mmCIF file of C-alpha atoms in Angstrom:
data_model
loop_
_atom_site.group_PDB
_atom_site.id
_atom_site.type_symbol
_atom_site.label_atom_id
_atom_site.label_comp_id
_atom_site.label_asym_id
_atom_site.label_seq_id
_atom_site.Cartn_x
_atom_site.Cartn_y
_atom_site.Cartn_z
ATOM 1 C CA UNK A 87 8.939 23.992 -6.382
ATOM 2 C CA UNK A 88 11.220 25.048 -3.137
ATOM 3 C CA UNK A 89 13.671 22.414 -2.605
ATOM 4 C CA UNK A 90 14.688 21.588 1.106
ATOM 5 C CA UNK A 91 17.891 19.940 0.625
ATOM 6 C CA UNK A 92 18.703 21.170 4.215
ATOM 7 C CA UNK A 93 15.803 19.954 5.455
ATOM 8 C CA UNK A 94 16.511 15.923 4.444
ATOM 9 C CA UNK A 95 19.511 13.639 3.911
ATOM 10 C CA UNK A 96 18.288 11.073 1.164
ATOM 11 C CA UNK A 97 20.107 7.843 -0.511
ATOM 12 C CA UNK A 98 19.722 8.395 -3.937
ATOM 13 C CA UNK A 99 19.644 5.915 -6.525
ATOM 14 C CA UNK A 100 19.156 5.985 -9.985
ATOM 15 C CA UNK A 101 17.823 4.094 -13.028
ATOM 16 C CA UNK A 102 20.948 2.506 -13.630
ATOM 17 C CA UNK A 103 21.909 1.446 -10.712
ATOM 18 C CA UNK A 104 18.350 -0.234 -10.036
ATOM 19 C CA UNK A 105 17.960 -2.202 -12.894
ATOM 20 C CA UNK A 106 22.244 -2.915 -13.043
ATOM 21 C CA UNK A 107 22.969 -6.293 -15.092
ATOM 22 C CA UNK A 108 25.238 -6.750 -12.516
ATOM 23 C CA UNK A 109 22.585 -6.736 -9.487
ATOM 24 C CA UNK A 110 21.224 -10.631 -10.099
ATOM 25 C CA UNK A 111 19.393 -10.224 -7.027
ATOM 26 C CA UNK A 112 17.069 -7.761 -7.748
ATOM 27 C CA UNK A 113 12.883 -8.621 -7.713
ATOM 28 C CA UNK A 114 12.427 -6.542 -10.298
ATOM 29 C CA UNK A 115 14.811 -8.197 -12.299
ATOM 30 C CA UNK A 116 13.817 -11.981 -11.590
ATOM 31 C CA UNK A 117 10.304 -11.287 -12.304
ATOM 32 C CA UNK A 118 11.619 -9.182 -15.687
ATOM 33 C CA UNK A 119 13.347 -12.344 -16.432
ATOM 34 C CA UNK A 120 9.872 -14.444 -16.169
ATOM 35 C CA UNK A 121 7.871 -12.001 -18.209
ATOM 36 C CA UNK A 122 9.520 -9.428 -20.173
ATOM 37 C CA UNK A 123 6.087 -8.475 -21.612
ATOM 38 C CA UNK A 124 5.220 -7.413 -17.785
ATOM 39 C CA UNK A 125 7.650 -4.084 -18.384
ATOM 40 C CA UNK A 126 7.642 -1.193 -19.933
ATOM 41 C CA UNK A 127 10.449 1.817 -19.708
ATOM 42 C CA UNK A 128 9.828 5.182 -19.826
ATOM 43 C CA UNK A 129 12.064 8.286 -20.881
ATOM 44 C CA UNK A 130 14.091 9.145 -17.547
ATOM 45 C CA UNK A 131 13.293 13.308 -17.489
ATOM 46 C CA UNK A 132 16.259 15.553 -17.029
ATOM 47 C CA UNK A 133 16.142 15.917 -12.883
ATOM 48 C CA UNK A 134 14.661 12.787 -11.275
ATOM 49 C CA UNK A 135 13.104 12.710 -7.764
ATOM 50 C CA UNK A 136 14.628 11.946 -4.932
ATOM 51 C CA UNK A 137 14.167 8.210 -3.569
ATOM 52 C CA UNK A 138 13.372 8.104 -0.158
ATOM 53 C CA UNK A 139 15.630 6.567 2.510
ATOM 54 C CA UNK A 140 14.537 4.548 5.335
ATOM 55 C CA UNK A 141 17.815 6.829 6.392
ATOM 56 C CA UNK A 142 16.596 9.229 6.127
ATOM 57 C CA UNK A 143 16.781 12.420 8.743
ATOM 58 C CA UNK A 144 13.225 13.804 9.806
ATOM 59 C CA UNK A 145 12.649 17.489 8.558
ATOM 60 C CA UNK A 146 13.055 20.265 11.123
ATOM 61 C CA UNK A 147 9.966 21.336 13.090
ATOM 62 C CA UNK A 148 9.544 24.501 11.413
ATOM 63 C CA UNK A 149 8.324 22.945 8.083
ATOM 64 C CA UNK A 150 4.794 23.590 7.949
ATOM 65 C CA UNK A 151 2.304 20.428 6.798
ATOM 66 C CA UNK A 152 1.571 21.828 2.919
ATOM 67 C CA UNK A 153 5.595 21.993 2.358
ATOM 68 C CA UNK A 154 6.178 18.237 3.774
ATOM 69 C CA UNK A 155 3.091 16.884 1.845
ATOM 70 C CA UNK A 156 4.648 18.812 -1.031
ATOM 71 C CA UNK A 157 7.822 17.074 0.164
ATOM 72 C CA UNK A 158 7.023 13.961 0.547
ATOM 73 C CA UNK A 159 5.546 14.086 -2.768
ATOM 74 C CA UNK A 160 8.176 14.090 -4.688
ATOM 75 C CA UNK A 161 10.759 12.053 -2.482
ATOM 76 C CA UNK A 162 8.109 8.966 -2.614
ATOM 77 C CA UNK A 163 8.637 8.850 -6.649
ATOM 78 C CA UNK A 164 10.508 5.962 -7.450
ATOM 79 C CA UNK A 165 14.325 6.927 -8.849
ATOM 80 C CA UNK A 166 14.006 4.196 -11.656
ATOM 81 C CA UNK A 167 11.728 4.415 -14.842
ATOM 82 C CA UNK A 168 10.609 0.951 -14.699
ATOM 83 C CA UNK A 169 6.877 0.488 -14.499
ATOM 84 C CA UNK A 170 5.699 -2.790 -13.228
ATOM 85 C CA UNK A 171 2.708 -4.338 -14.447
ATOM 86 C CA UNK A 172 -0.096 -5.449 -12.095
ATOM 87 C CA UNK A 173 0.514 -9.205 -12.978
ATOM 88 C CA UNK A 174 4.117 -8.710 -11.840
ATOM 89 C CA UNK A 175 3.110 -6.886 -8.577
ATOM 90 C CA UNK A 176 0.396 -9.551 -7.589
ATOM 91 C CA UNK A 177 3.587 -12.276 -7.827
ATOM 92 C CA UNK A 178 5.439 -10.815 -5.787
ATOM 93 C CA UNK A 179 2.907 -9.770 -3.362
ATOM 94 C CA UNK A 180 1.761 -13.829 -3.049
ATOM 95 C CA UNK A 181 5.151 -15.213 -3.430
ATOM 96 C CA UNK A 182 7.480 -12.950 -1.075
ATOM 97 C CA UNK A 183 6.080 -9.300 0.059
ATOM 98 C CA UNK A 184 3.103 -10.804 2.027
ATOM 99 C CA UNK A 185 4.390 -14.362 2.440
ATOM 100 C CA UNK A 186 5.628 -14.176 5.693
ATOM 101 C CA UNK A 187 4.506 -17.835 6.812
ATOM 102 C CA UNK A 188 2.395 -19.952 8.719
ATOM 103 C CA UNK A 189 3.055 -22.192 12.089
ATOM 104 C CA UNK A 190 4.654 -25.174 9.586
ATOM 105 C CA UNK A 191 6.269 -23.107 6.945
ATOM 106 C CA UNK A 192 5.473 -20.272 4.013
ATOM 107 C CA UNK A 193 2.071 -18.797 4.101
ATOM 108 C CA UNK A 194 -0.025 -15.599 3.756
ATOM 109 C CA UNK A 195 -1.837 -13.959 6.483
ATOM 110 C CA UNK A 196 -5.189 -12.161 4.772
ATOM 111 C CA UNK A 197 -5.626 -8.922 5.366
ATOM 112 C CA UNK A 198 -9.231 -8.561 6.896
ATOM 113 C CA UNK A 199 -9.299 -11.989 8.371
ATOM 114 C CA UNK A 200 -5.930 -13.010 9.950
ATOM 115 C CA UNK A 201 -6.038 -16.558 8.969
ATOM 116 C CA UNK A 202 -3.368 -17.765 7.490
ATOM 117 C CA UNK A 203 -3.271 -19.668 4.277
ATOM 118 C CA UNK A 204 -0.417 -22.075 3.492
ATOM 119 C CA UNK A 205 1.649 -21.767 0.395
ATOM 120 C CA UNK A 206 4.445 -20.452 -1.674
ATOM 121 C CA UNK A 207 2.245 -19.642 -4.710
ATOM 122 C CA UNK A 208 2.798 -16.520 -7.272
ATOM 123 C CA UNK A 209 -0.838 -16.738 -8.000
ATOM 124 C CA UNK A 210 -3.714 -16.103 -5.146
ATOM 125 C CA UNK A 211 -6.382 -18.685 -6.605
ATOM 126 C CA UNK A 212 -3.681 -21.082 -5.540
ATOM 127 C CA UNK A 213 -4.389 -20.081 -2.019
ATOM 128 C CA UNK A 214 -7.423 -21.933 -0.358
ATOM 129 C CA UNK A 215 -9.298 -21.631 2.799
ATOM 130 C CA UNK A 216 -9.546 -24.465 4.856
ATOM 131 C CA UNK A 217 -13.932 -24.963 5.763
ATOM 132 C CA UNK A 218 -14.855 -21.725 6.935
ATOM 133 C CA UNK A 219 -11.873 -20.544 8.491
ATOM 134 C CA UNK A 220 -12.912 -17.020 8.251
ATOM 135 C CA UNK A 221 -15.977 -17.458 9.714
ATOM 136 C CA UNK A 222 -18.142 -15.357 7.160
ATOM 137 C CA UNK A 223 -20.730 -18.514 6.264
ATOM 138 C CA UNK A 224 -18.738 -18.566 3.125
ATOM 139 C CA UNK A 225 -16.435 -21.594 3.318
ATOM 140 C CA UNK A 226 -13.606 -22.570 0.623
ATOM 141 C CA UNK A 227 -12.656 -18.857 -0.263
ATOM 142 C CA UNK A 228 -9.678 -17.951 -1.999
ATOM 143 C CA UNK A 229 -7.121 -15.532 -1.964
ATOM 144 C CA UNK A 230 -7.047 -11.753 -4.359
ATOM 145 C CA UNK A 231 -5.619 -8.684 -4.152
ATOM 146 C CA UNK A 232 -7.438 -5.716 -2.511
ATOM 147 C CA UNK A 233 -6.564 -2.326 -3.393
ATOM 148 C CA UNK A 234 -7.118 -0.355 -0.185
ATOM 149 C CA UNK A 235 -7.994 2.722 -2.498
ATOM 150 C CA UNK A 236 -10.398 1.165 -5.087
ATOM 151 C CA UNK A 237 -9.221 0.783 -8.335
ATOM 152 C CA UNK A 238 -12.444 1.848 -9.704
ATOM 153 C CA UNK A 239 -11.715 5.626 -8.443
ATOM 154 C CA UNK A 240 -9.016 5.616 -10.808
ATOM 155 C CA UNK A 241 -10.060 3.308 -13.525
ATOM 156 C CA UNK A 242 -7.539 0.668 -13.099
ATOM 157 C CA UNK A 243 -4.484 2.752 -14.437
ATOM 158 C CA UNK A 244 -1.250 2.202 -13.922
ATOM 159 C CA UNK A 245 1.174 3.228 -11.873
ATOM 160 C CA UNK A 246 -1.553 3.218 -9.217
ATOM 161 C CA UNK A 247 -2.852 -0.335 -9.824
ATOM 162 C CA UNK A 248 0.039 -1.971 -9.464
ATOM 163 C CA UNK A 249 1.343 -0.146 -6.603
ATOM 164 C CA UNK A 250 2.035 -2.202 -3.894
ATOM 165 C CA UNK A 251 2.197 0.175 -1.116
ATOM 166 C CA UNK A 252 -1.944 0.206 -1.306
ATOM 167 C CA UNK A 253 -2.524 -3.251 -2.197
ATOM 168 C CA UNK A 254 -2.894 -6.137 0.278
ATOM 169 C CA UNK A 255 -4.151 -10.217 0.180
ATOM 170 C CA UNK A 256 -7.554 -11.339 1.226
ATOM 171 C CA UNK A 257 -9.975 -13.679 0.777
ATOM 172 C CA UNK A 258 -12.109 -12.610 -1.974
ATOM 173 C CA UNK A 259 -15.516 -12.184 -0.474
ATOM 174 C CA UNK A 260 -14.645 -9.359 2.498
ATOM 175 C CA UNK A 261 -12.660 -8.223 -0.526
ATOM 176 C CA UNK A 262 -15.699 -7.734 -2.809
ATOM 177 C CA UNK A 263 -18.396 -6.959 0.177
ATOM 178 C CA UNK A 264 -15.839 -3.827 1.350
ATOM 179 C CA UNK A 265 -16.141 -3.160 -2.643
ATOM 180 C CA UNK A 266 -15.594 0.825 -3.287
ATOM 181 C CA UNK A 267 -16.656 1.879 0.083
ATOM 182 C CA UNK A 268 -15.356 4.122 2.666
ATOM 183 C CA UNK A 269 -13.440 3.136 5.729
ATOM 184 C CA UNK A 270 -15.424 3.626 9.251
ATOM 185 C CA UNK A 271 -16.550 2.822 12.682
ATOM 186 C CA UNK A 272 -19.072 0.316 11.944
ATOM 187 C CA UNK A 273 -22.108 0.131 14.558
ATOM 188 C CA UNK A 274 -24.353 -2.088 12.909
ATOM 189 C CA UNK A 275 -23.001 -5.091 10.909
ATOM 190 C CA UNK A 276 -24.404 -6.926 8.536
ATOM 191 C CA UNK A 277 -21.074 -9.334 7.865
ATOM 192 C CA UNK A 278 -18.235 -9.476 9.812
ATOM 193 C CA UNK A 279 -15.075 -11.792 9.638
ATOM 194 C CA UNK A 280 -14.093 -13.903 13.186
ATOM 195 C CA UNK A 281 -11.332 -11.197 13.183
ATOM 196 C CA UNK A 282 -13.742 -8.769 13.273
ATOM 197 C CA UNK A 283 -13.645 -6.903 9.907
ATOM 198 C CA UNK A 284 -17.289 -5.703 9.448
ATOM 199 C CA UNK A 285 -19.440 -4.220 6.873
ATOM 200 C CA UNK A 286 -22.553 -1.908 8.018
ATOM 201 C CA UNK A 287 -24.441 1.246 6.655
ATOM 202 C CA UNK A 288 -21.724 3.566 7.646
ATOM 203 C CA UNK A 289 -19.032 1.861 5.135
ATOM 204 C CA UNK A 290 -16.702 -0.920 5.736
ATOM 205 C CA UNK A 291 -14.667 -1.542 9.277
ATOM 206 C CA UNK A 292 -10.716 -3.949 9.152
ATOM 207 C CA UNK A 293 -9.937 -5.977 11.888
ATOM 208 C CA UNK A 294 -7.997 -4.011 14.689
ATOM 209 C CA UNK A 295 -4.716 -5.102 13.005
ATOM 210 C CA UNK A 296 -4.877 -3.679 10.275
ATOM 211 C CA UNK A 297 -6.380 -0.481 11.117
ATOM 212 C CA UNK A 298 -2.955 1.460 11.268
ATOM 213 C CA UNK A 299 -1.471 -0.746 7.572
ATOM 214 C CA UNK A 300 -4.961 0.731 6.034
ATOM 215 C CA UNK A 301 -4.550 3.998 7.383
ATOM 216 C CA UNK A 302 -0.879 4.472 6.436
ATOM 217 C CA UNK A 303 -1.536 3.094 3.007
ATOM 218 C CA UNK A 304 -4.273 5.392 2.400
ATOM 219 C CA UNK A 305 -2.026 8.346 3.491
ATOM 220 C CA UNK A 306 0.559 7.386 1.275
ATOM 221 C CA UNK A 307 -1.821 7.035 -1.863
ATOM 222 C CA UNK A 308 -2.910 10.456 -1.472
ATOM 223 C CA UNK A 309 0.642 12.342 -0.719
ATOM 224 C CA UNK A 310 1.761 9.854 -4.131
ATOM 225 C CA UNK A 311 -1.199 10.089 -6.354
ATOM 226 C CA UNK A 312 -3.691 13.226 -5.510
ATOM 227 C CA UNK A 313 -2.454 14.808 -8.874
ATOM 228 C CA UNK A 314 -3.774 12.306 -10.467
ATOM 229 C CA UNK A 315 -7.320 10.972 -11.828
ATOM 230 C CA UNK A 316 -7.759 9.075 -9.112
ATOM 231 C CA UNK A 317 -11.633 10.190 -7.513
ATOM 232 C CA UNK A 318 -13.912 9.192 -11.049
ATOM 233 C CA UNK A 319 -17.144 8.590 -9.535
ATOM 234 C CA UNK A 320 -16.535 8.949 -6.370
ATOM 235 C CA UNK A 321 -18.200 10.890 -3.487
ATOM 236 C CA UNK A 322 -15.036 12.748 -2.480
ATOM 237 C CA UNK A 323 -16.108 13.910 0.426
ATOM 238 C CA UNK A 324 -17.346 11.203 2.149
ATOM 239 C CA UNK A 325 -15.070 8.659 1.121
ATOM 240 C CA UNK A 326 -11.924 10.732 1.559
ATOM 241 C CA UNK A 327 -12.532 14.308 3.565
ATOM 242 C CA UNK A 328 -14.652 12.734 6.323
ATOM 243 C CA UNK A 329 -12.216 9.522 6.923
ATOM 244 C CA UNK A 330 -9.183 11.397 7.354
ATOM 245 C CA UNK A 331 -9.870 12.218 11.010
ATOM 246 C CA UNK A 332 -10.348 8.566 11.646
ATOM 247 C CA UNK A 333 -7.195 7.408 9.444
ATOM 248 C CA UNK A 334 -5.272 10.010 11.587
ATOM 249 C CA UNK A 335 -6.469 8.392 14.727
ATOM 250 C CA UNK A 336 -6.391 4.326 12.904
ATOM 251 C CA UNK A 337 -2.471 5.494 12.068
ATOM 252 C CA UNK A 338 -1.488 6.709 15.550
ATOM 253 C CA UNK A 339 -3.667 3.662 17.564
ATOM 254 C CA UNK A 340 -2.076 0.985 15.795
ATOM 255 C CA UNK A 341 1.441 1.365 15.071
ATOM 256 C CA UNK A 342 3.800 -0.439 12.376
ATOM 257 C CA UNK A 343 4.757 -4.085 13.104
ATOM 258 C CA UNK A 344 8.118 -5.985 12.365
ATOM 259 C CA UNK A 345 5.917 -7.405 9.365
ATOM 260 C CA UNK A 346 4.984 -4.014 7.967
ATOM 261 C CA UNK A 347 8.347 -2.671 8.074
ATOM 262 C CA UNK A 348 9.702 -5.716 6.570
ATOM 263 C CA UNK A 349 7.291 -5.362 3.851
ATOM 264 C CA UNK A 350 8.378 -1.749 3.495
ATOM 265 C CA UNK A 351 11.177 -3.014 3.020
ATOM 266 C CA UNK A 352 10.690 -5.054 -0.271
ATOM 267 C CA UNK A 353 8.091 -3.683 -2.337
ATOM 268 C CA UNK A 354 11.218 -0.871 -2.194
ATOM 269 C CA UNK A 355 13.440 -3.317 -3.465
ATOM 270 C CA UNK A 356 10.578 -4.292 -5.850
ATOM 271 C CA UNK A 357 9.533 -1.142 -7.080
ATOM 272 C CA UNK A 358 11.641 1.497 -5.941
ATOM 273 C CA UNK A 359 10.324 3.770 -3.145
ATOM 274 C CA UNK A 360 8.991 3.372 0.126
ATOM 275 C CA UNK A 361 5.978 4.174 2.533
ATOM 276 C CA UNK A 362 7.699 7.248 5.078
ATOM 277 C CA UNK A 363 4.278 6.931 7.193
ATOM 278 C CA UNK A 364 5.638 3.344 7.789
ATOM 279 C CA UNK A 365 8.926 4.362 8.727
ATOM 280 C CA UNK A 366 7.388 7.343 10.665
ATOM 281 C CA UNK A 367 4.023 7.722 11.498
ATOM 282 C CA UNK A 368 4.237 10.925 12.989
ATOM 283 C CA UNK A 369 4.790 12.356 9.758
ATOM 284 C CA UNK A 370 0.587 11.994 9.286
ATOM 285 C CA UNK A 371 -0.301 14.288 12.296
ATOM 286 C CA UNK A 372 2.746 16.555 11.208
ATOM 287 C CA UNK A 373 1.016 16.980 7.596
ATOM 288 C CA UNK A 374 -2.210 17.687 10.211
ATOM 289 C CA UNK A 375 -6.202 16.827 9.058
ATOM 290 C CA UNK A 376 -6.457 20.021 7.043
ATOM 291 C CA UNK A 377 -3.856 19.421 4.459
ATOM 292 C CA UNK A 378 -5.042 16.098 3.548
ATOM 293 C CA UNK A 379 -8.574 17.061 2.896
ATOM 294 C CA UNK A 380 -7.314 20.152 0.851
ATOM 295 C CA UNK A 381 -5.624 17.390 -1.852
#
């Protein structure tokens, strides 16, 4: 594939330096320390990609959208062969990536319903709703993890799974009525959250928030994972070629927040690479509608 080394200026880290004995610090290495079983190594192959740098310089205007998805690709692979399991991603989703505290100290905002749920928990069962706080009729939820690509589409498999990049807290029951369904402009609901995530006929509709964090997370599944099995039993065309126009738009409308950045910035220290549509959402329309639905 046709490098463009001129094109980007990227930090790169390796293997070694990523899982150091001497970096104590490291999330990956606390939570290795916890559950050893929770890792597994594969062989590093002779050239390994590029880790991508919140540093790093945007490419020159002349690169067309199939070379930066191609790009992108490859500079989104994390530098280290460690592959976390799902259990280890969940903990440190609960306990420090999406714990970024209530009014009276640590907490978890849900995804699709904005309330926040007191705690410092690894585990999101620990994580209660208080009555009907969500305001679905369905009081005393809990907390899961929702994988804003369905894990179903690609049978659960890791690395995807436990990829943080696409995986966000939520109460359980918008969690399970979105299900595998598409993203869209609901007209018609027939449940809806009090922050006005809504479920209808056309597919399933996140609060305003989190429009843009679903829309960049989708983007960033794709560019990662298209090569992969990751569209068993699904209705490709509706659930991805017909959203991207809207993602394009969710992406652009609502733009990243000091939380999502933040959160960019550890699941890199967790796992090793980062979102770029995060750190630059222009990137999406630069790729343009056409090249995503071609993947």
């Amino acid at each position: 594939m046709k490098r463009f080394t001129a094109l980007l200026s990227l930090t790169i880290l390796t293997a070694a330096s990523f899982v150091s004995a001497a970096d104590n610090s490291s999330p990956a290495l606390d939570l290795l320390k916890e559950s050893a079983a929770g890792f597994s190594f594969e062989a590093a192959p002779a050239v390994q990609p590029p880790l991508l740098s919140r540093l790093f310089e945007l490419p020159e205007s002349d690169v067309n959208g199939e070379e930066l998805f191609s790009y992108l690709h490859d500079a989104t692979a994390p530098s280290d062969r460690a592959v976390l399991s799902y259990d280890a991603s969940r903990k440190f989703m609960y306990s420090k990536a999406d714990n970024t505290g209530c009014d009276n100290g640590p907490g978890i905002k849900t995804f699709y319903s904005l309330v926040c749920v007191p705690g410092s928990f690894s585990s999101g069962n620990s994580y209660h709703e208080n009555g009907d706080s969500n305001g679905d009729g369905v009081p005393g939820d809990f907390i899961n993890a929702e994988h804003i690509w369905p894990q179903g589409y690609f049978n659960s498999a890791l690395p995807m799974v436990a990829d943080l990049h696409h995986l966000a807290p939520t109460f359980s029951v918008p969690n399970g009525r979105r299900g595998n369904l598409k993203f869209a402009k609901v007209t018609g609901p027939v449940y809806r959250t009090s922050a006005g995530s809504m479920l209808g006929k056309e597919g399933f509709e996140p609060t305003d928030e989190s429009k843009g964090n679903v829309a960049r997370a989708m983007l960033y599944f794709m560019v990662r994972y298209h090569d992969k099995s990751i569209r068993q039993g699904m209705d490709y065309n509706s659930f991805w070629n017909a959203t991207v126009p809207l993602l394009l738009k969710w992406n652009t409308q609502d733009q990243p927040d000091a939380a999502e950045r933040r959160r960019n910035d550890l699941v890199e220290e967790f796992q090793g690479n980062r979102n770029p549509f995060i750190d630059h959402p222009e990137l999406a329309d630069r790729i343009g509608e056409e090249v995503f639905r071609s993947h």
